[in-house]
Structures are given as C-alpha cells and as structure tokens.
PDB file of C-alpha atoms in Angstrom:
ATOM      1  CA  UNK A   1       0.000   0.000   0.000  1.00 49.00           C
ATOM      2  CA  UNK A   2       1.380   3.537  -0.791  1.00 49.00           C
ATOM      3  CA  UNK A   3       2.795   5.558   2.183  1.00 49.00           C
ATOM      4  CA  UNK A   4       0.431   8.483   1.715  1.00 49.00           C
ATOM      5  CA  UNK A   5      -2.687   6.239   1.786  1.00 49.00           C
ATOM      6  CA  UNK A   6      -1.393   4.321   4.836  1.00 50.00           C
ATOM      7  CA  UNK A   7      -0.740   7.571   6.759  1.00 48.00           C
ATOM      8  CA  UNK A   8      -4.197   8.903   5.928  1.00 46.00           C
ATOM      9  CA  UNK A   9      -5.892   5.759   7.211  1.00 49.00           C
ATOM     10  CA  UNK A  10      -3.809   5.779  10.456  1.00 50.00           C
ATOM     11  CA  UNK A  11      -4.785   9.411  11.029  1.00 48.00           C
ATOM     12  CA  UNK A  12      -8.467   8.522  10.720  1.00 45.00           C
ATOM     13  CA  UNK A  13      -8.110   5.573  13.088  1.00 47.00           C
ATOM     14  CA  UNK A  14      -6.119   7.387  15.856  1.00 45.00           C
ATOM     15  CA  UNK A  15      -8.019  10.643  16.142  1.00 47.00           C
ATOM     16  CA  UNK A  16     -11.649  10.815  16.954  1.00 51.00           C
ATOM     17  CA  UNK A  17     -12.980  13.371  14.520  1.00 47.00           C
ATOM     18  CA  UNK A  18     -16.506  14.701  14.448  1.00 54.00           C
ATOM     19  CA  UNK A  19     -18.755  12.617  12.173  1.00 56.00           C
ATOM     20  CA  UNK A  20     -19.254  15.315   9.524  1.00 53.00           C
ATOM     21  CA  UNK A  21     -15.542  16.034   9.314  1.00 52.00           C
ATOM     22  CA  UNK A  22     -14.706  12.331   9.100  1.00 51.00           C
ATOM     23  CA  UNK A  23     -17.111  11.860   6.195  1.00 55.00           C
ATOM     24  CA  UNK A  24     -15.509  14.758   4.299  1.00 57.00           C
ATOM     25  CA  UNK A  25     -12.028  13.339   4.828  1.00 54.00           C
ATOM     26  CA  UNK A  26     -13.173   9.853   3.655  1.00 53.00           C
ATOM     27  CA  UNK A  27     -14.652  11.288   0.468  1.00 58.00           C
ATOM     28  CA  UNK A  28     -11.406  13.136  -0.268  1.00 55.00           C
ATOM     29  CA  UNK A  29      -9.465   9.916   0.304  1.00 51.00           C
ATOM     30  CA  UNK A  30     -11.572   8.034  -2.260  1.00 53.00           C
ATOM     31  CA  UNK A  31     -10.972  10.779  -4.829  1.00 55.00           C
ATOM     32  CA  UNK A  32      -7.232  10.520  -4.202  1.00 52.00           C
ATOM     33  CA  UNK A  33      -7.296   6.735  -4.691  1.00 49.00           C
ATOM     34  CA  UNK A  34      -9.252   7.045  -7.917  1.00 51.00           C
ATOM     35  CA  UNK A  35      -6.678   9.445  -9.353  1.00 51.00           C
ATOM     36  CA  UNK A  36      -3.711   7.235  -8.331  1.00 50.00           C
ATOM     37  CA  UNK A  37      -1.825   5.709 -11.364  1.00 49.00           C
ATOM     38  CA  UNK A  38      -2.171   2.040 -10.350  1.00 44.00           C
ATOM     39  CA  UNK A  39      -5.967   2.407 -10.285  1.00 41.00           C
ATOM     40  CA  UNK A  40      -6.063   3.521 -13.900  1.00 40.00           C
ATOM     41  CA  UNK A  41      -3.762   0.689 -14.940  1.00 42.00           C
ATOM     42  CA  UNK A  42      -5.925  -1.853 -13.151  1.00 39.00           C
ATOM     43  CA  UNK A  43      -8.996  -0.501 -14.876  1.00 39.00           C
ATOM     44  CA  UNK A  44      -7.288  -0.822 -18.262  1.00 41.00           C
ATOM     45  CA  UNK A  45      -6.282  -4.411 -17.556  1.00 40.00           C
ATOM     46  CA  UNK A  46      -9.802  -5.449 -16.554  1.00 41.00           C
ATOM     47  CA  UNK A  47     -11.691  -3.762 -19.424  1.00 35.00           C
ATOM     48  CA  UNK A  48     -12.557  -6.195 -22.287  1.00 36.00           C
ATOM     49  CA  UNK A  49     -11.272  -5.408 -25.742  1.00 36.00           C
ATOM     50  CA  UNK A  50     -13.762  -3.700 -28.017  1.00 33.00           C
ATOM     51  CA  UNK A  51     -15.374  -5.987 -30.637  1.00 30.00           C
ATOM     52  CA  UNK A  52     -16.533  -4.585 -33.996  1.00 33.00           C
ATOM     53  CA  UNK A  53     -20.271  -5.091 -34.642  1.00 27.00           C
ATOM     54  CA  UNK A  54     -19.693  -6.866 -37.899  1.00 31.00           C
ATOM     55  CA  UNK A  55     -17.475  -9.422 -36.183  1.00 30.00           C
ATOM     56  CA  UNK A  56     -19.924  -9.936 -33.329  1.00 29.00           C
ATOM     57  CA  UNK A  57     -22.701 -10.910 -35.723  1.00 32.00           C
ATOM     58  CA  UNK A  58     -22.387 -14.254 -37.626  1.00 32.00           C
ATOM     59  CA  UNK A  59     -21.779 -13.969 -41.340  1.00 34.00           C
ATOM     60  CA  UNK A  60     -24.482 -14.989 -43.796  1.00 34.00           C
ATOM     61  CA  UNK A  61     -22.536 -18.113 -44.736  1.00 33.00           C
ATOM     62  CA  UNK A  62     -22.183 -19.153 -41.100  1.00 34.00           C
ATOM     63  CA  UNK A  63     -25.784 -18.359 -40.216  1.00 35.00           C
ATOM     64  CA  UNK A  64     -27.249 -20.343 -43.127  1.00 35.00           C
ATOM     65  CA  UNK A  65     -25.538 -23.713 -43.716  1.00 39.00           C
ATOM     66  CA  UNK A  66     -24.774 -24.519 -47.325  1.00 36.00           C
ATOM     67  CA  UNK A  67     -27.334 -26.923 -48.837  1.00 41.00           C
ATOM     68  CA  UNK A  68     -26.110 -30.450 -49.625  1.00 43.00           C
ATOM     69  CA  UNK A  69     -24.890 -31.200 -53.124  1.00 39.00           C
ATOM     70  CA  UNK A  70     -28.102 -32.932 -54.161  1.00 41.00           C
ATOM     71  CA  UNK A  71     -30.102 -29.824 -53.238  1.00 46.00           C
ATOM     72  CA  UNK A  72     -28.150 -27.461 -55.501  1.00 52.00           C
ATOM     73  CA  UNK A  73     -28.677 -26.891 -59.193  1.00 56.00           C
ATOM     74  CA  UNK A  74     -31.783 -27.644 -61.225  1.00 65.00           C
ATOM     75  CA  UNK A  75     -34.294 -30.391 -60.544  1.00 69.00           C
ATOM     76  CA  UNK A  76     -33.557 -33.848 -61.915  1.00 71.00           C
ATOM     77  CA  UNK A  77     -36.473 -33.487 -64.327  1.00 73.00           C
ATOM     78  CA  UNK A  78     -35.042 -30.239 -65.738  1.00 76.00           C
ATOM     79  CA  UNK A  79     -31.481 -31.584 -65.872  1.00 73.00           C
ATOM     80  CA  UNK A  80     -32.558 -34.677 -67.839  1.00 77.00           C
ATOM     81  CA  UNK A  81     -35.051 -32.909 -70.107  1.00 77.00           C
ATOM     82  CA  UNK A  82     -32.430 -32.159 -72.766  1.00 75.00           C
ATOM     83  CA  UNK A  83     -31.296 -35.797 -72.990  1.00 81.00           C
ATOM     84  CA  UNK A  84     -34.642 -37.561 -72.529  1.00 84.00           C
ATOM     85  CA  UNK A  85     -34.877 -38.625 -76.190  1.00 86.00           C
ATOM     86  CA  UNK A  86     -31.373 -40.137 -76.118  1.00 88.00           C
ATOM     87  CA  UNK A  87     -32.126 -41.898 -72.840  1.00 88.00           C
ATOM     88  CA  UNK A  88     -35.311 -43.429 -74.244  1.00 87.00           C
ATOM     89  CA  UNK A  89     -33.470 -44.771 -77.282  1.00 88.00           C
ATOM     90  CA  UNK A  90     -30.739 -46.192 -75.071  1.00 90.00           C
ATOM     91  CA  UNK A  91     -33.295 -47.964 -72.846  1.00 89.00           C
ATOM     92  CA  UNK A  92     -35.192 -49.370 -75.851  1.00 88.00           C
ATOM     93  CA  UNK A  93     -31.979 -50.734 -77.347  1.00 86.00           C
ATOM     94  CA  UNK A  94     -30.795 -52.189 -74.016  1.00 87.00           C
ATOM     95  CA  UNK A  95     -34.109 -53.724 -72.948  1.00 86.00           C
ATOM     96  CA  UNK A  96     -34.033 -56.947 -75.014  1.00 81.00           C
ATOM     97  CA  UNK A  97     -30.620 -57.868 -73.639  1.00 81.00           C
ATOM     98  CA  UNK A  98     -31.988 -57.958 -70.080  1.00 80.00           C
ATOM     99  CA  UNK A  99     -35.075 -60.088 -70.737  1.00 78.00           C
ATOM    100  CA  UNK A 100     -33.107 -63.346 -70.674  1.00 56.00           C
ATOM    101  CA  UNK A 101     -32.436 -62.659 -66.989  1.00 35.00           C
ATOM    102  CA  UNK A 102     -36.084 -63.336 -66.262  1.00 38.00           C
ATOM    103  CA  UNK A 103     -36.397 -66.101 -68.858  1.00 42.00           C
ATOM    104  CA  UNK A 104     -38.626 -64.092 -71.165  1.00 48.00           C
ATOM    105  CA  UNK A 105     -39.212 -66.131 -74.311  1.00 45.00           C
ATOM    106  CA  UNK A 106     -42.065 -67.474 -76.349  1.00 41.00           C
ATOM    107  CA  UNK A 107     -44.456 -69.559 -74.185  1.00 40.00           C
ATOM    108  CA  UNK A 108     -43.277 -72.892 -75.614  1.00 41.00           C
ATOM    109  CA  UNK A 109     -39.750 -72.226 -74.351  1.00 44.00           C
ATOM    110  CA  UNK A 110     -38.282 -71.223 -77.703  1.00 45.00           C
ATOM    111  CA  UNK A 111     -35.814 -68.378 -77.223  1.00 50.00           C
ATOM    112  CA  UNK A 112     -36.937 -66.741 -80.487  1.00 60.00           C
ATOM    113  CA  UNK A 113     -39.209 -63.760 -79.871  1.00 68.00           C
ATOM    114  CA  UNK A 114     -41.662 -62.188 -82.313  1.00 75.00           C
ATOM    115  CA  UNK A 115     -41.339 -58.537 -83.279  1.00 80.00           C
ATOM    116  CA  UNK A 116     -41.969 -56.493 -80.159  1.00 87.00           C
ATOM    117  CA  UNK A 117     -42.603 -52.787 -79.679  1.00 90.00           C
ATOM    118  CA  UNK A 118     -41.027 -51.126 -76.641  1.00 91.00           C
ATOM    119  CA  UNK A 119     -42.366 -47.993 -74.959  1.00 92.00           C
ATOM    120  CA  UNK A 120     -40.442 -46.271 -72.151  1.00 92.00           C
ATOM    121  CA  UNK A 121     -41.848 -43.895 -69.542  1.00 92.00           C
ATOM    122  CA  UNK A 122     -39.253 -42.083 -67.432  1.00 90.00           C
ATOM    123  CA  UNK A 123     -40.118 -40.653 -64.017  1.00 88.00           C
ATOM    124  CA  UNK A 124     -37.315 -38.281 -62.934  1.00 85.00           C
ATOM    125  CA  UNK A 125     -37.713 -36.733 -59.506  1.00 83.00           C
ATOM    126  CA  UNK A 126     -38.886 -33.122 -59.310  1.00 80.00           C
ATOM    127  CA  UNK A 127     -37.553 -32.787 -55.743  1.00 84.00           C
ATOM    128  CA  UNK A 128     -34.017 -34.068 -56.304  1.00 85.00           C
ATOM    129  CA  UNK A 129     -31.605 -31.279 -57.260  1.00 86.00           C
ATOM    130  CA  UNK A 130     -28.703 -32.070 -59.587  1.00 85.00           C
ATOM    131  CA  UNK A 131     -25.790 -29.744 -60.454  1.00 87.00           C
ATOM    132  CA  UNK A 132     -25.402 -28.850 -64.113  1.00 86.00           C
ATOM    133  CA  UNK A 133     -23.689 -31.594 -66.113  1.00 88.00           C
ATOM    134  CA  UNK A 134     -22.039 -31.403 -69.533  1.00 89.00           C
ATOM    135  CA  UNK A 135     -22.307 -35.161 -70.232  1.00 90.00           C
ATOM    136  CA  UNK A 136     -24.658 -37.699 -68.606  1.00 91.00           C
ATOM    137  CA  UNK A 137     -23.998 -41.424 -68.930  1.00 93.00           C
ATOM    138  CA  UNK A 138     -26.732 -44.058 -68.336  1.00 93.00           C
ATOM    139  CA  UNK A 139     -25.878 -47.491 -66.959  1.00 93.00           C
ATOM    140  CA  UNK A 140     -27.655 -50.651 -65.790  1.00 93.00           C
ATOM    141  CA  UNK A 141     -27.300 -51.542 -62.098  1.00 92.00           C
ATOM    142  CA  UNK A 142     -26.510 -55.237 -61.466  1.00 91.00           C
ATOM    143  CA  UNK A 143     -29.360 -57.692 -62.168  1.00 88.00           C
ATOM    144  CA  UNK A 144     -31.601 -54.978 -63.593  1.00 89.00           C
ATOM    145  CA  UNK A 145     -34.407 -56.236 -65.828  1.00 89.00           C
ATOM    146  CA  UNK A 146     -35.912 -53.629 -68.136  1.00 92.00           C
ATOM    147  CA  UNK A 147     -39.376 -55.132 -67.983  1.00 93.00           C
ATOM    148  CA  UNK A 148     -42.362 -53.313 -66.478  1.00 93.00           C
ATOM    149  CA  UNK A 149     -41.455 -51.122 -63.510  1.00 94.00           C
ATOM    150  CA  UNK A 150     -37.691 -50.850 -63.247  1.00 94.00           C
ATOM    151  CA  UNK A 151     -34.916 -48.261 -62.931  1.00 93.00           C
ATOM    152  CA  UNK A 152     -31.640 -47.216 -64.551  1.00 93.00           C
ATOM    153  CA  UNK A 153     -28.541 -45.521 -63.210  1.00 93.00           C
ATOM    154  CA  UNK A 154     -27.362 -42.082 -64.317  1.00 94.00           C
ATOM    155  CA  UNK A 155     -24.006 -40.474 -63.593  1.00 93.00           C
ATOM    156  CA  UNK A 156     -22.380 -37.201 -64.582  1.00 92.00           C
ATOM    157  CA  UNK A 157     -19.209 -37.866 -66.564  1.00 92.00           C
ATOM    158  CA  UNK A 158     -18.239 -34.247 -67.202  1.00 90.00           C
ATOM    159  CA  UNK A 159     -18.898 -30.987 -65.374  1.00 88.00           C
ATOM    160  CA  UNK A 160     -20.000 -32.360 -61.995  1.00 89.00           C
ATOM    161  CA  UNK A 161     -19.727 -35.396 -59.759  1.00 91.00           C
ATOM    162  CA  UNK A 162     -23.027 -37.123 -59.018  1.00 92.00           C
ATOM    163  CA  UNK A 163     -24.812 -40.437 -59.558  1.00 92.00           C
ATOM    164  CA  UNK A 164     -28.465 -41.332 -59.097  1.00 92.00           C
ATOM    165  CA  UNK A 165     -31.155 -43.901 -59.962  1.00 92.00           C
ATOM    166  CA  UNK A 166     -34.207 -42.993 -62.049  1.00 92.00           C
ATOM    167  CA  UNK A 167     -37.480 -44.996 -61.992  1.00 93.00           C
ATOM    168  CA  UNK A 168     -38.780 -46.043 -65.391  1.00 94.00           C
ATOM    169  CA  UNK A 169     -41.593 -48.157 -66.834  1.00 95.00           C
ATOM    170  CA  UNK A 170     -40.821 -50.371 -69.828  1.00 94.00           C
ATOM    171  CA  UNK A 171     -43.923 -51.568 -71.682  1.00 94.00           C
ATOM    172  CA  UNK A 172     -43.346 -54.337 -74.220  1.00 93.00           C
ATOM    173  CA  UNK A 173     -46.107 -54.803 -76.808  1.00 94.00           C
ATOM    174  CA  UNK A 174     -46.412 -57.968 -78.867  1.00 93.00           C
ATOM    175  CA  UNK A 175     -48.946 -60.385 -80.398  1.00 94.00           C
ATOM    176  CA  UNK A 176     -51.261 -62.454 -78.202  1.00 95.00           C
ATOM    177  CA  UNK A 177     -54.277 -64.735 -78.593  1.00 96.00           C
ATOM    178  CA  UNK A 178     -57.444 -63.022 -77.374  1.00 97.00           C
ATOM    179  CA  UNK A 179     -60.720 -64.924 -76.916  1.00 97.00           C
ATOM    180  CA  UNK A 180     -63.538 -63.974 -79.260  1.00 96.00           C
ATOM    181  CA  UNK A 181     -66.198 -65.849 -77.273  1.00 96.00           C
ATOM    182  CA  UNK A 182     -66.512 -67.034 -73.664  1.00 96.00           C
ATOM    183  CA  UNK A 183     -65.232 -70.576 -73.101  1.00 96.00           C
ATOM    184  CA  UNK A 184     -65.888 -72.753 -70.024  1.00 95.00           C
ATOM    185  CA  UNK A 185     -63.419 -74.819 -68.056  1.00 94.00           C
ATOM    186  CA  UNK A 186     -61.974 -77.908 -69.779  1.00 91.00           C
ATOM    187  CA  UNK A 187     -62.856 -76.652 -73.268  1.00 93.00           C
ATOM    188  CA  UNK A 188     -60.564 -77.858 -76.028  1.00 93.00           C
ATOM    189  CA  UNK A 189     -59.550 -74.480 -77.489  1.00 94.00           C
ATOM    190  CA  UNK A 190     -60.129 -73.961 -81.193  1.00 94.00           C
ATOM    191  CA  UNK A 191     -57.857 -71.418 -82.952  1.00 95.00           C
ATOM    192  CA  UNK A 192     -60.948 -70.125 -84.767  1.00 95.00           C
ATOM    193  CA  UNK A 193     -62.262 -68.846 -81.414  1.00 96.00           C
ATOM    194  CA  UNK A 194     -59.264 -66.517 -80.960  1.00 97.00           C
ATOM    195  CA  UNK A 195     -57.899 -63.421 -82.667  1.00 96.00           C
ATOM    196  CA  UNK A 196     -54.393 -61.995 -82.518  1.00 96.00           C
ATOM    197  CA  UNK A 197     -54.108 -58.562 -80.904  1.00 96.00           C
ATOM    198  CA  UNK A 198     -51.186 -56.446 -79.734  1.00 95.00           C
ATOM    199  CA  UNK A 199     -51.066 -56.392 -75.926  1.00 95.00           C
ATOM    200  CA  UNK A 200     -48.641 -55.368 -73.214  1.00 95.00           C
ATOM    201  CA  UNK A 201     -46.575 -58.437 -72.349  1.00 93.00           C
ATOM    202  CA  UNK A 202     -45.431 -56.886 -69.060  1.00 93.00           C
ATOM    203  CA  UNK A 203     -48.973 -56.828 -67.664  1.00 91.00           C
ATOM    204  CA  UNK A 204     -49.677 -59.097 -64.651  1.00 90.00           C
ATOM    205  CA  UNK A 205     -50.230 -62.745 -65.547  1.00 87.00           C
ATOM    206  CA  UNK A 206     -47.057 -63.474 -67.471  1.00 86.00           C
ATOM    207  CA  UNK A 207     -46.148 -63.627 -71.143  1.00 90.00           C
ATOM    208  CA  UNK A 208     -49.258 -64.393 -73.252  1.00 93.00           C
ATOM    209  CA  UNK A 209     -49.695 -67.212 -75.747  1.00 93.00           C
ATOM    210  CA  UNK A 210     -48.924 -65.862 -79.221  1.00 92.00           C
ATOM    211  CA  UNK A 211     -48.786 -69.035 -81.368  1.00 92.00           C
ATOM    212  CA  UNK A 212     -52.079 -70.837 -82.198  1.00 93.00           C
ATOM    213  CA  UNK A 213     -50.126 -74.085 -82.662  1.00 92.00           C
ATOM    214  CA  UNK A 214     -49.685 -74.210 -78.875  1.00 91.00           C
ATOM    215  CA  UNK A 215     -53.402 -74.981 -78.495  1.00 94.00           C
ATOM    216  CA  UNK A 216     -52.968 -78.486 -79.887  1.00 90.00           C
ATOM    217  CA  UNK A 217     -53.459 -81.149 -77.244  1.00 88.00           C
ATOM    218  CA  UNK A 218     -54.453 -78.611 -74.585  1.00 92.00           C
ATOM    219  CA  UNK A 219     -57.609 -77.833 -72.645  1.00 94.00           C
ATOM    220  CA  UNK A 220     -58.615 -74.747 -70.689  1.00 95.00           C
ATOM    221  CA  UNK A 221     -57.641 -74.945 -67.049  1.00 93.00           C
ATOM    222  CA  UNK A 222     -60.124 -72.201 -66.156  1.00 93.00           C
ATOM    223  CA  UNK A 223     -62.999 -70.341 -67.836  1.00 95.00           C
ATOM    224  CA  UNK A 224     -62.040 -67.691 -70.351  1.00 95.00           C
ATOM    225  CA  UNK A 225     -64.137 -64.561 -70.959  1.00 96.00           C
ATOM    226  CA  UNK A 226     -64.562 -62.864 -74.315  1.00 96.00           C
ATOM    227  CA  UNK A 227     -61.791 -60.314 -74.839  1.00 96.00           C
ATOM    228  CA  UNK A 228     -59.482 -62.006 -72.330  1.00 96.00           C
ATOM    229  CA  UNK A 229     -55.835 -62.619 -73.208  1.00 96.00           C
ATOM    230  CA  UNK A 230     -54.784 -66.291 -73.216  1.00 96.00           C
ATOM    231  CA  UNK A 231     -51.767 -67.052 -71.060  1.00 94.00           C
ATOM    232  CA  UNK A 232     -49.817 -70.315 -70.585  1.00 92.00           C
ATOM    233  CA  UNK A 233     -51.265 -70.771 -67.102  1.00 91.00           C
ATOM    234  CA  UNK A 234     -54.759 -70.928 -68.677  1.00 94.00           C
ATOM    235  CA  UNK A 235     -53.884 -74.136 -70.541  1.00 94.00           C
ATOM    236  CA  UNK A 236     -53.439 -77.641 -69.249  1.00 92.00           C
ATOM    237  CA  UNK A 237     -52.846 -81.083 -70.699  1.00 91.00           C
ATOM    238  CA  UNK A 238     -56.062 -83.171 -70.628  1.00 90.00           C
ATOM    239  CA  UNK A 239     -55.778 -86.244 -68.423  1.00 89.00           C
ATOM    240  CA  UNK A 240     -55.547 -89.463 -70.407  1.00 90.00           C
ATOM    241  CA  UNK A 241     -55.172 -91.961 -67.564  1.00 93.00           C
ATOM    242  CA  UNK A 242     -56.197 -91.841 -63.918  1.00 93.00           C
ATOM    243  CA  UNK A 243     -54.733 -93.956 -61.142  1.00 94.00           C
ATOM    244  CA  UNK A 244     -55.920 -97.567 -61.456  1.00 92.00           C
ATOM    245  CA  UNK A 245     -56.928 -97.301 -65.117  1.00 94.00           C
ATOM    246  CA  UNK A 246     -55.937-100.239 -67.351  1.00 94.00           C
ATOM    247  CA  UNK A 247     -53.219 -99.248 -69.811  1.00 95.00           C
ATOM    248  CA  UNK A 248     -51.534-100.708 -72.838  1.00 95.00           C
ATOM    249  CA  UNK A 249     -47.749-100.899 -72.289  1.00 94.00           C
ATOM    250  CA  UNK A 250     -45.383-100.911 -75.231  1.00 93.00           C
ATOM    251  CA  UNK A 251     -41.767-101.774 -74.378  1.00 92.00           C
ATOM    252  CA  UNK A 252     -39.364-100.662 -77.103  1.00 92.00           C
ATOM    253  CA  UNK A 253     -35.796-101.902 -77.461  1.00 90.00           C
ATOM    254  CA  UNK A 254     -33.188-101.838 -80.232  1.00 89.00           C
ATOM    255  CA  UNK A 255     -34.865-103.523 -83.186  1.00 88.00           C
ATOM    256  CA  UNK A 256     -37.868-104.950 -81.295  1.00 90.00           C
ATOM    257  CA  UNK A 257     -40.953-104.026 -79.264  1.00 90.00           C
ATOM    258  CA  UNK A 258     -43.142-105.978 -76.832  1.00 91.00           C
ATOM    259  CA  UNK A 259     -46.709-105.094 -75.875  1.00 92.00           C
ATOM    260  CA  UNK A 260     -48.520-106.102 -72.702  1.00 92.00           C
ATOM    261  CA  UNK A 261     -51.238-104.954 -70.369  1.00 93.00           C
ATOM    262  CA  UNK A 262     -50.938-103.174 -67.047  1.00 94.00           C
ATOM    263  CA  UNK A 263     -52.387-100.552 -64.720  1.00 95.00           C
ATOM    264  CA  UNK A 264     -51.624 -96.873 -64.153  1.00 95.00           C
ATOM    265  CA  UNK A 265     -50.118 -95.984 -60.767  1.00 95.00           C
ATOM    266  CA  UNK A 266     -50.859 -92.269 -61.129  1.00 93.00           C
ATOM    267  CA  UNK A 267     -52.546 -89.806 -63.491  1.00 92.00           C
ATOM    268  CA  UNK A 268     -51.034 -88.355 -66.672  1.00 92.00           C
ATOM    269  CA  UNK A 269     -51.897 -86.843 -70.034  1.00 90.00           C
ATOM    270  CA  UNK A 270     -50.442 -86.923 -73.515  1.00 88.00           C
ATOM    271  CA  UNK A 271     -46.667 -86.559 -73.481  1.00 89.00           C
ATOM    272  CA  UNK A 272     -46.393 -86.817 -69.695  1.00 91.00           C
ATOM    273  CA  UNK A 273     -44.515 -89.423 -67.683  1.00 94.00           C
ATOM    274  CA  UNK A 274     -46.553 -92.205 -66.056  1.00 95.00           C
ATOM    275  CA  UNK A 275     -45.672 -95.025 -63.690  1.00 95.00           C
ATOM    276  CA  UNK A 276     -47.323 -98.346 -64.517  1.00 95.00           C
ATOM    277  CA  UNK A 277     -47.449-101.894 -63.152  1.00 94.00           C
ATOM    278  CA  UNK A 278     -47.390-104.795 -65.553  1.00 92.00           C
ATOM    279  CA  UNK A 279     -49.701-107.828 -65.217  1.00 91.00           C
ATOM    280  CA  UNK A 280     -46.765-109.720 -63.714  1.00 90.00           C
ATOM    281  CA  UNK A 281     -46.266-107.031 -61.040  1.00 91.00           C
ATOM    282  CA  UNK A 282     -43.208-105.301 -62.516  1.00 92.00           C
ATOM    283  CA  UNK A 283     -43.026-101.492 -62.058  1.00 94.00           C
ATOM    284  CA  UNK A 284     -42.100 -99.455 -65.144  1.00 94.00           C
ATOM    285  CA  UNK A 285     -41.979 -95.768 -66.101  1.00 95.00           C
ATOM    286  CA  UNK A 286     -42.973 -94.574 -69.555  1.00 95.00           C
ATOM    287  CA  UNK A 287     -44.443 -91.711 -71.575  1.00 95.00           C
ATOM    288  CA  UNK A 288     -48.091 -91.491 -72.649  1.00 94.00           C
ATOM    289  CA  UNK A 289     -48.326 -91.677 -76.456  1.00 91.00           C
ATOM    290  CA  UNK A 290     -51.811 -91.916 -77.997  1.00 87.00           C
ATOM    291  CA  UNK A 291     -53.334 -93.826 -75.071  1.00 89.00           C
ATOM    292  CA  UNK A 292     -50.349 -96.151 -74.867  1.00 94.00           C
ATOM    293  CA  UNK A 293     -47.501 -95.999 -72.336  1.00 95.00           C
ATOM    294  CA  UNK A 294     -44.227 -96.274 -74.189  1.00 94.00           C
ATOM    295  CA  UNK A 295     -41.329 -97.678 -72.155  1.00 94.00           C
ATOM    296  CA  UNK A 296     -37.819 -97.550 -73.551  1.00 92.00           C
ATOM    297  CA  UNK A 297     -35.690-100.533 -72.612  1.00 86.00           C
TER     298      UNK A 297
END
C-alpha cells in the first residue's frame, strides 16, 4: 500500500474526529485513490477489448448452412429434359438384352421372340436437385431387368460429380391370342375362337400365348371370358389316364418291341410321364403316347 494512503488511514483511526468532518475526509481519500496511477492501470487491464459489430454478428454463410450437393442446381427433371430422347433410345436398345435374366421367351420355351414394340416412360424426380452436367452417362445396375417397372442408373461424366437412380416403366407390346367368345373350363380351345391382338406383355399374368399351334393337345384350365388374353397358365394337358386305369404298355428296345397290359399308378396326359405296373407285377416308367404308355428298354 502507498505511504500516503497508509498515513491517511492511520490518522483517521487514531483521532476521533466529528462525524461530519470524518465523512468529508473519507470522500477526499476516495478521490485521491481514484486518481492514483495504479488504479487507472488496473482498470485498463480489466476492461474487455472492443469488438466490432460486424465481427460480433455471424456472417451470412455461417448463419445459413450450405445446402447439400443434391439440393443445388436444377431439378432432376429439368437436368434430364435435354437428354430424354437419347435416354429413351438407349433404354429401348438395351431392354431386349436384359429379358433373358427373367427367362422371357415365347411360351413354348423357344428363345426366339416375335417382333416387339417397346415404350419407355421415365419418371425423374422433381424434388431431387442435380448440379449442371455437360455429359450424362446411363448405366444398368446389377441384375436390372428392363421389364415393367424398373430403374436405370445415371451419372455425370463431365462438369459435376453425381450419380443417381431414375425410376422407369418399360412396356413391351407384342402379339397375343385373345378370346372372341366365352369358353368354359376344360374346353378344347379352337384357334378359330381366338384373334391376334397387340397387348402389353409386361402386364400381370405373365407372357401371353402368341402361337395358335400351342393350343394343340391342350384344354382350358379355367374359364375364359370374351376379350381375355390367353396365357400359358390358362392351358393344361387333358388327363388321359387316372390312377388304377388299365393301360396298354409298349416296351421298345433296339430292333424290337413288346406289348402287354398293365395298370396306371398315377394320373397323366399326352406326353407326360406315367408309372405303370405290368400284369406280372413289374413297375415301369414310360411316356403317354396316344393312349399307350411307351417304355424304352
């Protein structure tokens, strides 16, 4: 403590001054302390540094976070509008190569397909934002089948760095047998009762029957209404033998054949496999051919 201040305080403590005079002396002492150099230095050390207003307020960039990459730029629909025609052609040309994944072929199992017409509907998102791109490349994700509702991949190869999937619908139109008249269950279908129309093969129910020759040796497995498309699941092979029916067995070997009687163990139709028991009790397996079970020896 400074000598002058210490002496002033001792003087106040030793002498008993009148109350008014003591108050005046105390006020003068406080004024002296306030003017002392160490008081000013202490005040300067304790005062916080002044902060500019601009620095105290957050900048616009800090206050509003930058939107993610997918939220910048134009919408996906606008970005792809200029290349939609090229994308449709690419999908149409790529579609047939993916149908073998799902086993799409003519109903009799022949891999040859008739002339088909492909229509593509693209559904780009209007909410997804994509940065501008100078060159967009389409690609097929693994195991993609361009049949009905599907999707393709798109990536920017120049001007930006993004990749996305776009929903599409691929409609495949081809010939199909359509019933001209209603037909009940178990009817032997006559080609004259059908016409050939162009229908969407991707519709529910599977690939339709397009060849009238496939009606031979078949019966309807369910009723068919007029105007209804015929599909392979609508046809069945008529039953030739039921379990327990007597059958004629023809055993064929190299250069000879033997015929005998027997009984059917199960049920089967033309061209199907049937287990039979000969009159001597021997079990054989053969194929039904014109009401005869042919067994190859």
